[in-house]
Amino acid sequence: MSGSRFGDNVEMTRPLETHDSIRAVQWQGDHLRLLDQRRLPDEEVWIDCTDAAQVMLAIRDLAVRGAPAIGIAAAWGVAMAAKQGAPLDTTLSMLRAARPTAVNLMWALDRMKKRIAAGAVADGLVHEAQAIQDEDLLANRRMGEFGASLLGAHSGVLTHCNTGSLATSGYGTALGVIRAGVAAGRIARVYAGETRPWQQGARLTMWELMRDGIPAQLIADSAAAHLMKSGAVQWVIVGADRIAANGDTANKIGTYQLAIVARYHGVKFMVVAPSSTVDMATGTGEEIEIELRDPNELLHTAGKRTVVEGAQAWNPVFDVTPAELIDAIVTERGVIERPGSIAMQAMFGW
Ligand code: MRU
């Protein structure tokens, strides 16, 4: 649980703003503008969603992705539906079904639903969606400081998937810790796994880091064990899509194997996620639904088939890391070291 390590304040030696320039989810007053993450890094193309169905498609088809970002986008979808006089019950259930694993989506929609039940109309729902977005940014800044305070001097870190500004309201979760750690001069080396098959690490994390002037090296996912064996990395830092009541954590496929390899090599493993990712109604990771996506995502690379015709593929896009392999869960409420049911209940119990 949050403890003495917070006395160890992180002093920023470089201004944070230089490491935080991207805002991928933007409310325009009557519609939602999204930076299309399918097109990065080749092109910076913006999509204008003018109704909630378009927001649902943008979430389902990964134009917007990352657990906090899809919750925020969905909240704006509900606010837009209210402004247009569309039926809110069907809007809520349509958006809820867009993707199954990241609980931030359900959390944001439940929050909007509560406001509707309390009698909020369009203005109130716009206000709520804005609050969800603003609170996420504040949480990320706070987690950045908490997480960076756990890092020793001259640390090497490895991250997976994309957990940065693109995946959140800004700054990021795991990438927020990396931003804060770099700003504080604590991080000497940043490695990012490419994150097959959708390449969130290669296409998105590397783009964010380059754009914000943070030096990093891309590795093939399969190079992670070799990298950890070399001693270049002291922490693996990842985000989460859902954290169960016992600390088991669903995140991008490949996270679980990183945790196993990290433990074997004495490398620490940090999960960084806002409390909107914590699902105390789900007892353990066994109960988390893992999204299975189209096998074509594996059978094709950059739109071109790379596997022999007729071959099949299995494409789960998340996995569950058992709590026992996690050294620290960092949320905006504080840090849980060596997470388990008791510590989770103490921080997140109803
Ligand atoms: O399929 P994606 O790209 O939405 O998966 C994203 C992840 O797994 C992230 O690590 C997670 O959502 C945390 S983002 C702050």
mmCIF file of N, CA, C and O and ligand atoms in Angstrom, residues 65-68 99 161-163 167-168 173 200 239-241 251-252 318, ligand 1:
data_model
loop_
_atom_site.group_PDB
_atom_site.id
_atom_site.type_symbol
_atom_site.label_atom_id
_atom_site.label_comp_id
_atom_site.label_asym_id
_atom_site.label_seq_id
_atom_site.Cartn_x
_atom_site.Cartn_y
_atom_site.Cartn_z
ATOM 1 N N ARG A 65 -7.986 3.857 -29.231
ATOM 2 C CA ARG A 65 -7.739 2.634 -28.455
ATOM 3 C C ARG A 65 -6.948 2.996 -27.219
ATOM 4 O O ARG A 65 -6.508 4.121 -27.059
ATOM 5 N N GLY A 66 -6.783 1.996 -26.329
ATOM 6 C CA GLY A 66 -6.203 2.269 -25.016
ATOM 7 C C GLY A 66 -7.358 2.426 -24.036
ATOM 8 O O GLY A 66 -8.333 3.142 -24.324
ATOM 9 N N ALA A 67 -7.244 1.755 -22.888
ATOM 10 C CA ALA A 67 -8.391 1.638 -21.978
ATOM 11 C C ALA A 67 -9.004 2.990 -21.572
ATOM 12 O O ALA A 67 -10.207 3.209 -21.753
ATOM 13 N N PRO A 68 -8.209 3.946 -21.055
ATOM 14 C CA PRO A 68 -8.845 5.207 -20.653
ATOM 15 C C PRO A 68 -9.434 5.969 -21.845
ATOM 16 O O PRO A 68 -10.530 6.533 -21.746
ATOM 17 N N ARG A 99 -16.089 -3.074 -27.209
ATOM 18 C CA ARG A 99 -14.943 -3.935 -26.884
ATOM 19 C C ARG A 99 -15.167 -4.497 -25.479
ATOM 20 O O ARG A 99 -15.697 -3.792 -24.617
ATOM 21 N N CYS A 161 3.156 -2.251 -25.594
ATOM 22 C CA CYS A 161 1.951 -1.646 -26.169
ATOM 23 C C CYS A 161 2.096 -0.127 -26.194
ATOM 24 O O CYS A 161 3.210 0.403 -26.181
ATOM 25 N N ASN A 162 0.986 0.583 -26.229
ATOM 26 C CA ASN A 162 1.029 2.048 -26.115
ATOM 27 C C ASN A 162 0.128 2.460 -24.975
ATOM 28 O O ASN A 162 -1.068 2.149 -24.976
ATOM 29 N N THR A 163 0.717 3.160 -24.025
ATOM 30 C CA THR A 163 -0.007 3.581 -22.821
ATOM 31 C C THR A 163 0.141 5.084 -22.632
ATOM 32 O O THR A 163 0.040 5.593 -21.523
ATOM 33 N N ALA A 167 -3.407 6.829 -25.708
ATOM 34 C CA ALA A 167 -4.254 5.828 -25.053
ATOM 35 C C ALA A 167 -5.070 6.415 -23.907
ATOM 36 O O ALA A 167 -5.834 5.688 -23.260
ATOM 37 N N THR A 168 -4.912 7.696 -23.662
ATOM 38 C CA THR A 168 -5.518 8.330 -22.485
ATOM 39 C C THR A 168 -5.968 9.756 -22.873
ATOM 40 O O THR A 168 -5.948 10.116 -24.041
ATOM 41 N N THR A 173 -0.226 6.498 -18.844
ATOM 42 C CA THR A 173 -0.133 5.755 -17.583
ATOM 43 C C THR A 173 1.311 5.252 -17.419
ATOM 44 O O THR A 173 2.137 5.930 -16.820
ATOM 45 N N GLN A 200 1.295 -1.590 -31.645
ATOM 46 C CA GLN A 200 1.093 -0.357 -30.869
ATOM 47 C C GLN A 200 2.417 0.220 -30.379
ATOM 48 O O GLN A 200 2.570 1.439 -30.291
ATOM 49 N N GLY A 239 0.784 -0.732 -18.769
ATOM 50 C CA GLY A 239 -0.542 -0.256 -18.373
ATOM 51 C C GLY A 239 -1.448 -1.434 -18.065
ATOM 52 O O GLY A 239 -0.989 -2.554 -17.837
ATOM 53 N N ALA A 240 -2.758 -1.184 -18.048
ATOM 54 C CA ALA A 240 -3.723 -2.248 -17.760
ATOM 55 C C ALA A 240 -5.054 -1.921 -18.415
ATOM 56 O O ALA A 240 -5.394 -0.754 -18.612
ATOM 57 N N ASP A 241 -5.779 -2.975 -18.732
ATOM 58 C CA ASP A 241 -7.143 -2.827 -19.253
ATOM 59 C C ASP A 241 -8.184 -3.171 -18.197
ATOM 60 O O ASP A 241 -9.317 -2.701 -18.258
ATOM 61 N N ASN A 251 -3.880 -7.034 -19.595
ATOM 62 C CA ASN A 251 -3.251 -5.998 -20.441
ATOM 63 C C ASN A 251 -2.922 -6.633 -21.791
ATOM 64 O O ASN A 251 -3.201 -7.815 -22.031
ATOM 65 N N LYS A 252 -2.333 -5.847 -22.652
ATOM 66 C CA LYS A 252 -2.036 -6.273 -24.025
ATOM 67 C C LYS A 252 -1.333 -7.627 -24.068
ATOM 68 O O LYS A 252 -0.445 -7.896 -23.254
ATOM 69 N N PHE A 318 -5.447 -9.711 -25.462
ATOM 70 C CA PHE A 318 -5.040 -9.398 -24.087
ATOM 71 C C PHE A 318 -4.650 -10.689 -23.383
ATOM 72 O O PHE A 318 -5.007 -11.776 -23.827
HETATM 73 O O1 MRU B 1 -5.934 -3.070 -27.955
HETATM 74 P P1 MRU B 1 -5.482 -1.786 -27.335
HETATM 75 O O2 MRU B 1 -4.457 -1.065 -28.147
HETATM 76 O O3 MRU B 1 -6.643 -0.902 -26.949
HETATM 77 O O4 MRU B 1 -4.776 -2.239 -25.996
HETATM 78 C C1 MRU B 1 -4.225 -1.254 -25.154
HETATM 79 C C2 MRU B 1 -3.496 -1.799 -24.001
HETATM 80 O O5 MRU B 1 -3.430 -2.977 -23.764
HETATM 81 C C3 MRU B 1 -2.902 -0.796 -23.056
HETATM 82 O O6 MRU B 1 -1.747 -1.306 -22.466
HETATM 83 C C4 MRU B 1 -3.923 -0.486 -21.957
HETATM 84 O O7 MRU B 1 -5.167 -0.171 -22.514
HETATM 85 C C5 MRU B 1 -3.494 0.623 -21.095
HETATM 86 S S1 MRU B 1 -3.520 2.166 -21.969
HETATM 87 C C6 MRU B 1 -3.168 3.390 -20.842
#
